[in-house]
PDB file of C-alpha atoms in Angstrom:
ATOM      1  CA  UNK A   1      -0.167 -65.541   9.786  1.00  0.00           C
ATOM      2  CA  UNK A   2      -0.396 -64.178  13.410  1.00  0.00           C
ATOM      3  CA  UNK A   3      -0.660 -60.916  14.399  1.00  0.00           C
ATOM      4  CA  UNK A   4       3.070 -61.192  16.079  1.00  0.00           C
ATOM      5  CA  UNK A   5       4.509 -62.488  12.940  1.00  0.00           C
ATOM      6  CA  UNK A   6       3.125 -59.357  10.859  1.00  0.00           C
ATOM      7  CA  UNK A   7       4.294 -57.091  13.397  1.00  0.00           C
ATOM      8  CA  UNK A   8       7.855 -58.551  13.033  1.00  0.00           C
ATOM      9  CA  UNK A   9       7.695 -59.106   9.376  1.00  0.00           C
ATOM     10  CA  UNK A  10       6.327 -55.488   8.933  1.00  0.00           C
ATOM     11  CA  UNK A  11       9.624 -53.640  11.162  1.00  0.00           C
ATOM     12  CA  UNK A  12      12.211 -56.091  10.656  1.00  0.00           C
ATOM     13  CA  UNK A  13      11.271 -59.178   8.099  1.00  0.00           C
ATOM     14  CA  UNK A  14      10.964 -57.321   4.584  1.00  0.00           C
ATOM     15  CA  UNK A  15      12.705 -54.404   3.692  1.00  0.00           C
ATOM     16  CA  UNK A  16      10.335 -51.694   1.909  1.00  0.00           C
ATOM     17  CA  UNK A  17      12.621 -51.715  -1.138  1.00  0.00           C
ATOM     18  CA  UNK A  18      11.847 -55.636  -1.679  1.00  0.00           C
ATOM     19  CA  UNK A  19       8.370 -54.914  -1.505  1.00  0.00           C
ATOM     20  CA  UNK A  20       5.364 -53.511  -4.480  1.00  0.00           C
ATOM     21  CA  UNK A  21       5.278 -49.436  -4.045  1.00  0.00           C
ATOM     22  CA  UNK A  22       1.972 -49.689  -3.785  1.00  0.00           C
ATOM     23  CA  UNK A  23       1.725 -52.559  -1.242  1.00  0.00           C
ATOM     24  CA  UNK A  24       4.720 -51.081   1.130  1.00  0.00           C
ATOM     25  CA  UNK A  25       2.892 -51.897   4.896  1.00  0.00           C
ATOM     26  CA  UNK A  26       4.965 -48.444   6.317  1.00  0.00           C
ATOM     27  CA  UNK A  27       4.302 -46.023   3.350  1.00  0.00           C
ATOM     28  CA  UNK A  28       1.187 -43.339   4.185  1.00  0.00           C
ATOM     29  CA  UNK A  29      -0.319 -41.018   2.700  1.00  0.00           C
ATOM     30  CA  UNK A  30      -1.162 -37.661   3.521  1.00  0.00           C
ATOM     31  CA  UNK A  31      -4.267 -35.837   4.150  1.00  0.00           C
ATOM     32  CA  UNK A  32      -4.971 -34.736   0.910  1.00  0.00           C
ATOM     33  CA  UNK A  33      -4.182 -37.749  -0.723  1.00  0.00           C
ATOM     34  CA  UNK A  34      -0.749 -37.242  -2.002  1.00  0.00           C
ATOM     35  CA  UNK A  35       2.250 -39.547  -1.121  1.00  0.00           C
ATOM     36  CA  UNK A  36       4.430 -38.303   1.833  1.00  0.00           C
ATOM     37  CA  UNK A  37       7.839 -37.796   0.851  1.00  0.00           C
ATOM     38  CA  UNK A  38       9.764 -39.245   3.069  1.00  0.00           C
ATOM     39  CA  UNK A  39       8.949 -43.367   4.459  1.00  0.00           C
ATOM     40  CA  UNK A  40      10.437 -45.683   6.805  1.00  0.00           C
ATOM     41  CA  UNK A  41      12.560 -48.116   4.857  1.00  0.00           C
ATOM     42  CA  UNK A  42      13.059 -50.388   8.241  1.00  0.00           C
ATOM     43  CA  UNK A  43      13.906 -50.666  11.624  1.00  0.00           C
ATOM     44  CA  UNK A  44      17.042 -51.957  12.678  1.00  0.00           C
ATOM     45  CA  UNK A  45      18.526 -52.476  16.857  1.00  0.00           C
ATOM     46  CA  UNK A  46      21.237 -50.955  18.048  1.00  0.00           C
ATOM     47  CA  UNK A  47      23.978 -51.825  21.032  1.00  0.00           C
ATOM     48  CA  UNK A  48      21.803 -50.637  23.517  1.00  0.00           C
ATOM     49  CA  UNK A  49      18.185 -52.937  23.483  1.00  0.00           C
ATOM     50  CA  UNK A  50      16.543 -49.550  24.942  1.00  0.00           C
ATOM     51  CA  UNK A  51      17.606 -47.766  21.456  1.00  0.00           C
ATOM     52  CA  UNK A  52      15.767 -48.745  17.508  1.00  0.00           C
ATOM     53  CA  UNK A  53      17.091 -47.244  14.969  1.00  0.00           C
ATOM     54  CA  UNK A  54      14.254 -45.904  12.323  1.00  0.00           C
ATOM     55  CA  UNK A  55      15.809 -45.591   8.561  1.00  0.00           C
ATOM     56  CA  UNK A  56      13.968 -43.103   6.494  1.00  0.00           C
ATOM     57  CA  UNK A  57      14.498 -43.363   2.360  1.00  0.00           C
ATOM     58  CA  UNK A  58      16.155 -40.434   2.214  1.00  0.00           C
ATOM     59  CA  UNK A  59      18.300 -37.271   3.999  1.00  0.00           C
ATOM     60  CA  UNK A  60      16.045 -35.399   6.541  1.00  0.00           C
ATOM     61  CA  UNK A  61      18.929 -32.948   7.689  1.00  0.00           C
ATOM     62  CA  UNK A  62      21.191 -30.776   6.148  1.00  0.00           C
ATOM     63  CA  UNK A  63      23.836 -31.538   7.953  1.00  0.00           C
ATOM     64  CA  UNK A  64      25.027 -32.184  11.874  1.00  0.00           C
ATOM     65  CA  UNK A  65      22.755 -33.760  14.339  1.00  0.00           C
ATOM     66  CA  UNK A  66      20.154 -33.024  16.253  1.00  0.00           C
ATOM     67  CA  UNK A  67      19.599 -34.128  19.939  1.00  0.00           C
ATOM     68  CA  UNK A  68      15.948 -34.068  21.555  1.00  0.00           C
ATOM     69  CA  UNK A  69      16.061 -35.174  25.580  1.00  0.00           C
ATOM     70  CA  UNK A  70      12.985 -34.464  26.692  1.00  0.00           C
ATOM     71  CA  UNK A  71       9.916 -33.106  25.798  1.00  0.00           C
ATOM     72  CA  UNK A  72      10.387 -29.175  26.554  1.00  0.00           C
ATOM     73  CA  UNK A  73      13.381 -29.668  23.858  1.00  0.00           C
ATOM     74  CA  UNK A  74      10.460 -30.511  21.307  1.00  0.00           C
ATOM     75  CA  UNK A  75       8.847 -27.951  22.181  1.00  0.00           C
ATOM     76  CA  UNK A  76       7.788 -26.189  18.369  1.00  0.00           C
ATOM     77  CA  UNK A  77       8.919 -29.241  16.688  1.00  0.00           C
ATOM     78  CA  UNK A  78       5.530 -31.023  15.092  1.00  0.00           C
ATOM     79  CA  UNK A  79       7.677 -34.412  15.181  1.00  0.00           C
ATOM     80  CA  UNK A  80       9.274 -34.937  18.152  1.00  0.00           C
ATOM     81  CA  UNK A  81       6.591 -33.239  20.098  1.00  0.00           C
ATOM     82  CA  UNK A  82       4.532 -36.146  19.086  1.00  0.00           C
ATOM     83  CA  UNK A  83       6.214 -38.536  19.409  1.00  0.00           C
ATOM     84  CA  UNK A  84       7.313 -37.636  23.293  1.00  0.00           C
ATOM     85  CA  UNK A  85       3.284 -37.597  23.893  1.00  0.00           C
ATOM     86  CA  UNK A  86       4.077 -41.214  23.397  1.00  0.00           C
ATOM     87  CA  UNK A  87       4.778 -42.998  26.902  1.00  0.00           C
ATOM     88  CA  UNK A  88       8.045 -44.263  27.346  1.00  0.00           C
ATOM     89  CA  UNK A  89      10.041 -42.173  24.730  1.00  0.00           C
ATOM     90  CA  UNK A  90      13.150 -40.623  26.760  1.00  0.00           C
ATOM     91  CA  UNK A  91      14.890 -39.228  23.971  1.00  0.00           C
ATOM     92  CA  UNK A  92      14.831 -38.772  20.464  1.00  0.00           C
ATOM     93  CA  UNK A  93      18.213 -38.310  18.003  1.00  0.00           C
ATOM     94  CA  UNK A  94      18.482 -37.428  14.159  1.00  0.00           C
ATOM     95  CA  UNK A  95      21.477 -37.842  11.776  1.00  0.00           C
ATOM     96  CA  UNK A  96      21.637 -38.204   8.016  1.00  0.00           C
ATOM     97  CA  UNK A  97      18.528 -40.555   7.259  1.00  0.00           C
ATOM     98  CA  UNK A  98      17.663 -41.755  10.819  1.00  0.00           C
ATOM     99  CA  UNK A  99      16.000 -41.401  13.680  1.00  0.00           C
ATOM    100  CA  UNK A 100      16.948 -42.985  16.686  1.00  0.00           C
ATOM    101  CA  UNK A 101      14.261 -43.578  19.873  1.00  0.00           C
ATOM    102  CA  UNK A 102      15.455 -44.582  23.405  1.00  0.00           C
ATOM    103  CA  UNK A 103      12.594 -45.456  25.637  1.00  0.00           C
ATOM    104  CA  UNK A 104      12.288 -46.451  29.014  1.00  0.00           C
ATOM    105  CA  UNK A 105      13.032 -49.616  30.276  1.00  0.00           C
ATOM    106  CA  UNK A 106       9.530 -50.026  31.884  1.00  0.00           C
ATOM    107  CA  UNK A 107       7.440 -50.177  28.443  1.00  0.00           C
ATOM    108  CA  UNK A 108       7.837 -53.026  26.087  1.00  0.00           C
ATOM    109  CA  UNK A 109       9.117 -51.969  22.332  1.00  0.00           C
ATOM    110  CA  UNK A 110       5.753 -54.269  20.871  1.00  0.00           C
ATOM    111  CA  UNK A 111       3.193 -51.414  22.928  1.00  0.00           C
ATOM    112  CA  UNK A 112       4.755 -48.335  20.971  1.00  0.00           C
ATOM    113  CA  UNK A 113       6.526 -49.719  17.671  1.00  0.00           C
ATOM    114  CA  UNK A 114       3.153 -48.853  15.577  1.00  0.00           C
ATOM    115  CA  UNK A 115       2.430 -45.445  17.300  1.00  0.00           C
ATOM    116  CA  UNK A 116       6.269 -44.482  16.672  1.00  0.00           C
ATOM    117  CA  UNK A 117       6.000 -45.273  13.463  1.00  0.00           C
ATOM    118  CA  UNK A 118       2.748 -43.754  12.342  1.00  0.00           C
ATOM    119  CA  UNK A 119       3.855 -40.578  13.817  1.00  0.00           C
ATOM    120  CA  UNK A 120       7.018 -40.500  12.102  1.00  0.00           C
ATOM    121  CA  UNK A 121       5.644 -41.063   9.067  1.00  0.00           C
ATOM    122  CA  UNK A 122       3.115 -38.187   9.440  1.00  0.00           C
ATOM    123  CA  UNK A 123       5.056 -35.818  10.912  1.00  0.00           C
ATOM    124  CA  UNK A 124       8.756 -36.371   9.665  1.00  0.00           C
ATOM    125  CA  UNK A 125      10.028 -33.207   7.831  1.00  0.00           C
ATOM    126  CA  UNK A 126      13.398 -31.818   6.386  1.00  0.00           C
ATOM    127  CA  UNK A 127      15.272 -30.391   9.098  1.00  0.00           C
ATOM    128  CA  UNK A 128      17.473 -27.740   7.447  1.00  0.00           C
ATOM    129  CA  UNK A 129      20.214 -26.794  10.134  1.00  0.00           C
ATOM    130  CA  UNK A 130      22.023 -28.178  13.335  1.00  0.00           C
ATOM    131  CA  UNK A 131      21.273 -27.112  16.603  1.00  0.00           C
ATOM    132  CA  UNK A 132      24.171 -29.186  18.639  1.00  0.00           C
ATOM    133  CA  UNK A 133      25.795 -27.137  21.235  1.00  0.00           C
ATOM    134  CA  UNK A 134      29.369 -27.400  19.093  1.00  0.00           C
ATOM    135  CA  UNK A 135      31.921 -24.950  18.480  1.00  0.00           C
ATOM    136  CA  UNK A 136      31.921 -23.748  15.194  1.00  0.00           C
ATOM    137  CA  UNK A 137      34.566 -25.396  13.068  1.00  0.00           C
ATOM    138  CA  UNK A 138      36.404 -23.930  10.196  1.00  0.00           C
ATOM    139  CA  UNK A 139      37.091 -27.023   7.460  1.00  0.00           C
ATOM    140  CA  UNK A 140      38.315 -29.110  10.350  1.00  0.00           C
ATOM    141  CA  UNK A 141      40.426 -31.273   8.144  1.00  0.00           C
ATOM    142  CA  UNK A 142      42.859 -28.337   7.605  1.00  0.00           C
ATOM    143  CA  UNK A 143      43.716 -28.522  11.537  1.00  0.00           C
ATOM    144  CA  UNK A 144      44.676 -31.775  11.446  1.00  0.00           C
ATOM    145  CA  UNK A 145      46.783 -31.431   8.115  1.00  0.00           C
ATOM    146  CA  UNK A 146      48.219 -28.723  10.404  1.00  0.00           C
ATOM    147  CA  UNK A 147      48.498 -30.306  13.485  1.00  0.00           C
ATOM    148  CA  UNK A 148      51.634 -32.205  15.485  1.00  0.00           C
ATOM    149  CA  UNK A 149      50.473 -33.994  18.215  1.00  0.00           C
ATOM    150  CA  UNK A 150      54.063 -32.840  20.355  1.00  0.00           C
ATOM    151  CA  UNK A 151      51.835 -29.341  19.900  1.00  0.00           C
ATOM    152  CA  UNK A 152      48.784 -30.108  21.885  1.00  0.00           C
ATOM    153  CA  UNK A 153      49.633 -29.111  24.873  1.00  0.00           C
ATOM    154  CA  UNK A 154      50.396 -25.967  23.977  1.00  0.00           C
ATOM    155  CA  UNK A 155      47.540 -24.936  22.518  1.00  0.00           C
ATOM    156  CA  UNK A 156      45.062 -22.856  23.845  1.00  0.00           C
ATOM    157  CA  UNK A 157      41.231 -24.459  25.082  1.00  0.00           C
ATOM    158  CA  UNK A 158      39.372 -23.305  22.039  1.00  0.00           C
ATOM    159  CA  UNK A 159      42.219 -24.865  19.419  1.00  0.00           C
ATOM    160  CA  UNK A 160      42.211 -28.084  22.100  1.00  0.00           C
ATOM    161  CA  UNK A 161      38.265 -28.514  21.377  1.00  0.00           C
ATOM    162  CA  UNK A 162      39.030 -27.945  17.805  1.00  0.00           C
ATOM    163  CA  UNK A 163      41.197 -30.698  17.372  1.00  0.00           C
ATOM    164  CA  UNK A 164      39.381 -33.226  18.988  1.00  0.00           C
ATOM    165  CA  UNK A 165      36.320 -32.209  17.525  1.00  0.00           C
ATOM    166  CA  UNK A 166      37.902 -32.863  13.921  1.00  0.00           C
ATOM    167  CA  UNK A 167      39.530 -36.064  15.323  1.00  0.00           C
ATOM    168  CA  UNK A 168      36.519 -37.120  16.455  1.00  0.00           C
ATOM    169  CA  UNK A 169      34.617 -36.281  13.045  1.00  0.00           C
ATOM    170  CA  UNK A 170      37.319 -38.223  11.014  1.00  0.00           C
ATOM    171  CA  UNK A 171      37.618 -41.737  13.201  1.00  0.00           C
ATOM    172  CA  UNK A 172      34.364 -42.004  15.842  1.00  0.00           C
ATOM    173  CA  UNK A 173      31.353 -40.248  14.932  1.00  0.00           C
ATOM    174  CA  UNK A 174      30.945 -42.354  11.880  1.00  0.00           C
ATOM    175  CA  UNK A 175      30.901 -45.662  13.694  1.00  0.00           C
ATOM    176  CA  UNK A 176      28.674 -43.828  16.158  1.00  0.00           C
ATOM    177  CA  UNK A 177      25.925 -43.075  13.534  1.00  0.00           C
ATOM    178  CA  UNK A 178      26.085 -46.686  12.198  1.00  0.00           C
ATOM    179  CA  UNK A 179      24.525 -47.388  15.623  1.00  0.00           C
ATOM    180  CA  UNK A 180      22.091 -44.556  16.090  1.00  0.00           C
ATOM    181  CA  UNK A 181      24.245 -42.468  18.109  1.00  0.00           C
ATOM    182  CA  UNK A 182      26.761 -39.901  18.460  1.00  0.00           C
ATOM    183  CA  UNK A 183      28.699 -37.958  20.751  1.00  0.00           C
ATOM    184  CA  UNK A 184      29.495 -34.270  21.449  1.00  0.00           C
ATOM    185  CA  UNK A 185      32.389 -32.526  23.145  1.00  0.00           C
ATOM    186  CA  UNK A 186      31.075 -30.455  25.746  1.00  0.00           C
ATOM    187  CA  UNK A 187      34.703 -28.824  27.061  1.00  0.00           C
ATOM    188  CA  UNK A 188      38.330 -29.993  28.592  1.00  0.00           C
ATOM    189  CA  UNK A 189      39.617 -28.658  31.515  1.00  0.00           C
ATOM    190  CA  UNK A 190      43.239 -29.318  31.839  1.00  0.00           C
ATOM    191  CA  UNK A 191      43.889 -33.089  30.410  1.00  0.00           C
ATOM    192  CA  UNK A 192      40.065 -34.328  30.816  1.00  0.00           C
ATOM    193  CA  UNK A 193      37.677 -34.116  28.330  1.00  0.00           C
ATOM    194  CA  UNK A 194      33.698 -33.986  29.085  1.00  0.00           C
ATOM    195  CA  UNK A 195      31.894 -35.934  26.720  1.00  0.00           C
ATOM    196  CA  UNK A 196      28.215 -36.375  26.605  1.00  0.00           C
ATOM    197  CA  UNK A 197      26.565 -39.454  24.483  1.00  0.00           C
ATOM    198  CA  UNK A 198      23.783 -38.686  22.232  1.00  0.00           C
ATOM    199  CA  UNK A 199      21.167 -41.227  20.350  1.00  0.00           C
ATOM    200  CA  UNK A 200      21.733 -44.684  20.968  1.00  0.00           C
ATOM    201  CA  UNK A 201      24.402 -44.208  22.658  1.00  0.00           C
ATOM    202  CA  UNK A 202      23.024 -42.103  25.544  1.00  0.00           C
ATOM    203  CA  UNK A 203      21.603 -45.104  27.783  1.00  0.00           C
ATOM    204  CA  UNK A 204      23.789 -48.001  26.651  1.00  0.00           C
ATOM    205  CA  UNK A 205      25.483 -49.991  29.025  1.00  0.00           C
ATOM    206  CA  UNK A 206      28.478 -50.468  26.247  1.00  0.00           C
ATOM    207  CA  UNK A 207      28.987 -46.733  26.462  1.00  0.00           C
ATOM    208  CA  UNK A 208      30.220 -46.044  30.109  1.00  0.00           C
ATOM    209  CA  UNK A 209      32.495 -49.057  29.263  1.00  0.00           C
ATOM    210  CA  UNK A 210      33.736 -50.694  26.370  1.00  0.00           C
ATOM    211  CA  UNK A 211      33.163 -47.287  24.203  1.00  0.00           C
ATOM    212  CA  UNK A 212      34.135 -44.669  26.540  1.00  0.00           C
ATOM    213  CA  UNK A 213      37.891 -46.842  26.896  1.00  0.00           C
ATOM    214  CA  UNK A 214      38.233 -46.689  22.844  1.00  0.00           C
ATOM    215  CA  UNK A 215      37.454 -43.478  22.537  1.00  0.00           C
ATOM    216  CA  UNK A 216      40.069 -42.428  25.501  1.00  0.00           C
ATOM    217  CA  UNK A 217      42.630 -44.440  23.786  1.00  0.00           C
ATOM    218  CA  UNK A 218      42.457 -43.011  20.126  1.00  0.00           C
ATOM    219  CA  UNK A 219      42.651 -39.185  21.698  1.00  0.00           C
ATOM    220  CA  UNK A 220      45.288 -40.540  23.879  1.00  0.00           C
ATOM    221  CA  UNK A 221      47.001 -42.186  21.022  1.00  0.00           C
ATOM    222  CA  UNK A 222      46.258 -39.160  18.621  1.00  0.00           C
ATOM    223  CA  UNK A 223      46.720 -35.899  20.841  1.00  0.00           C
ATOM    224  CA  UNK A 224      47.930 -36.700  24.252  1.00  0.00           C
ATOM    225  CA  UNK A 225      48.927 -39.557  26.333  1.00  0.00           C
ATOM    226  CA  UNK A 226      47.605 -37.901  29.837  1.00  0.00           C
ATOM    227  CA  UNK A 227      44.047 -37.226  28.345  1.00  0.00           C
ATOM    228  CA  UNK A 228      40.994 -38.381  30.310  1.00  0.00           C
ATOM    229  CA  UNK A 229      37.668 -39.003  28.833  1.00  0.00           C
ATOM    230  CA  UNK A 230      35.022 -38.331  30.892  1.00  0.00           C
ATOM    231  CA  UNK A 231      30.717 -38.909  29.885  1.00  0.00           C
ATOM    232  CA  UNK A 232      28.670 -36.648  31.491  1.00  0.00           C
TER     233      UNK A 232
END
């Protein structure tokens, strides 16, 4: 079998669970000889070809997101600051049980699939809180049960970022994480709403487009017809 063929077979042909524990090509071990906890299951492509998404076999946060864009973000971080020493990475995203990697578009994915992976699987560790820039929500759900969409308008900013926060939970983040991304509210100011893209989404082409329009349609549809949504 050629090298080429193992590499694909390895990230994409045969997923871990198929294969002997003891024969898994993308479990390690640590330094003292003891199994490391967590393991890539497989890699999988998202929308954007810049973007892989890297499945781990089980939760490595607590809950929310995290968001690495460049290598002074990672700074403390044994993960991530690794894996930025790696040429090419841009940005790094992590949600539920995977990590997402956007490179360049200079380097090739086959130069830095190996390297990525190693160093996630030496390095990966339970990350135990969120650190997006989000307004803190109270049980979200119970604004919506709450809410009349004749209302929004006359609500104040911090109730206005509320809502769509909780909208956005409910009906687009999940289909976000499905493809290694998410997105986070970063204010409105009057009827537009300043979104930035995170994982995945960040670089691809689909999300200045095809994305962006659903999104302003369900918020317009849901809250207001004269909202705006705007990626920053």
């Amino acid at each position: 079998m050629s090298k080429f063929r193992n590499w694909l077979e390895k990230w994409f042909g045969i997923p871990a669970e198929e294969n002997d524990a003891n024969n898994s090509p993308i479990k390690t071990s640590s330094a003292s000889g003891q199994l490391n906890k967590f393991h890539i299951l497989r890699v999988q492509p998202t929308p954007n070809p810049n973007a892989f998404q890297f499945v781990i076999n089980a939760l490595i946060i607590e809950s929310g997101s995290k968001t690495f864009s460049n290598a002074d973000e990672a700074i403390g971080d044994p993960l991530t600051e690794a894996l930025f020493q790696i040429y090419g990475v841009e940005s790094i995203y992590l949600n539920e049980n995977f990590i997402t990697i956007t490179k360049s578009e200079t380097i090739g994915w086959h130069t830095i699939f190996d390297k990525i992976g190693e160093i996630i699987e030496k390095k990966i560790h339970f990350y135990n809180s969120i650190d997006e820039k989000k307004i803190a929500q109270n049980k979200p759900e119970t604004i919506l049960d709450k809410f009349h969409k004749e209302d929004f308008s006359n609500c104040d900013v911090k109730e206005k970022v509320l809502i769509i926060e909780a909208v956005l939970d409910q009906a687009i983040r999940p289909a976000l994480a499905n493809d290694g991304g998410g997105v986070e509210v970063l204010g409105i100011e009057g009827n537009i709403i300043n979104v930035h893209y995170q994982g995945a989404c960040g670089t691809c082409p689909s999300s200045t487009t095809g994305t962006l329009s659903y999104i302003e349609t369900f918020l317009k549809d849901s809250l207001h017809r004269d909202l705006t949504v705007v990626a920053k």
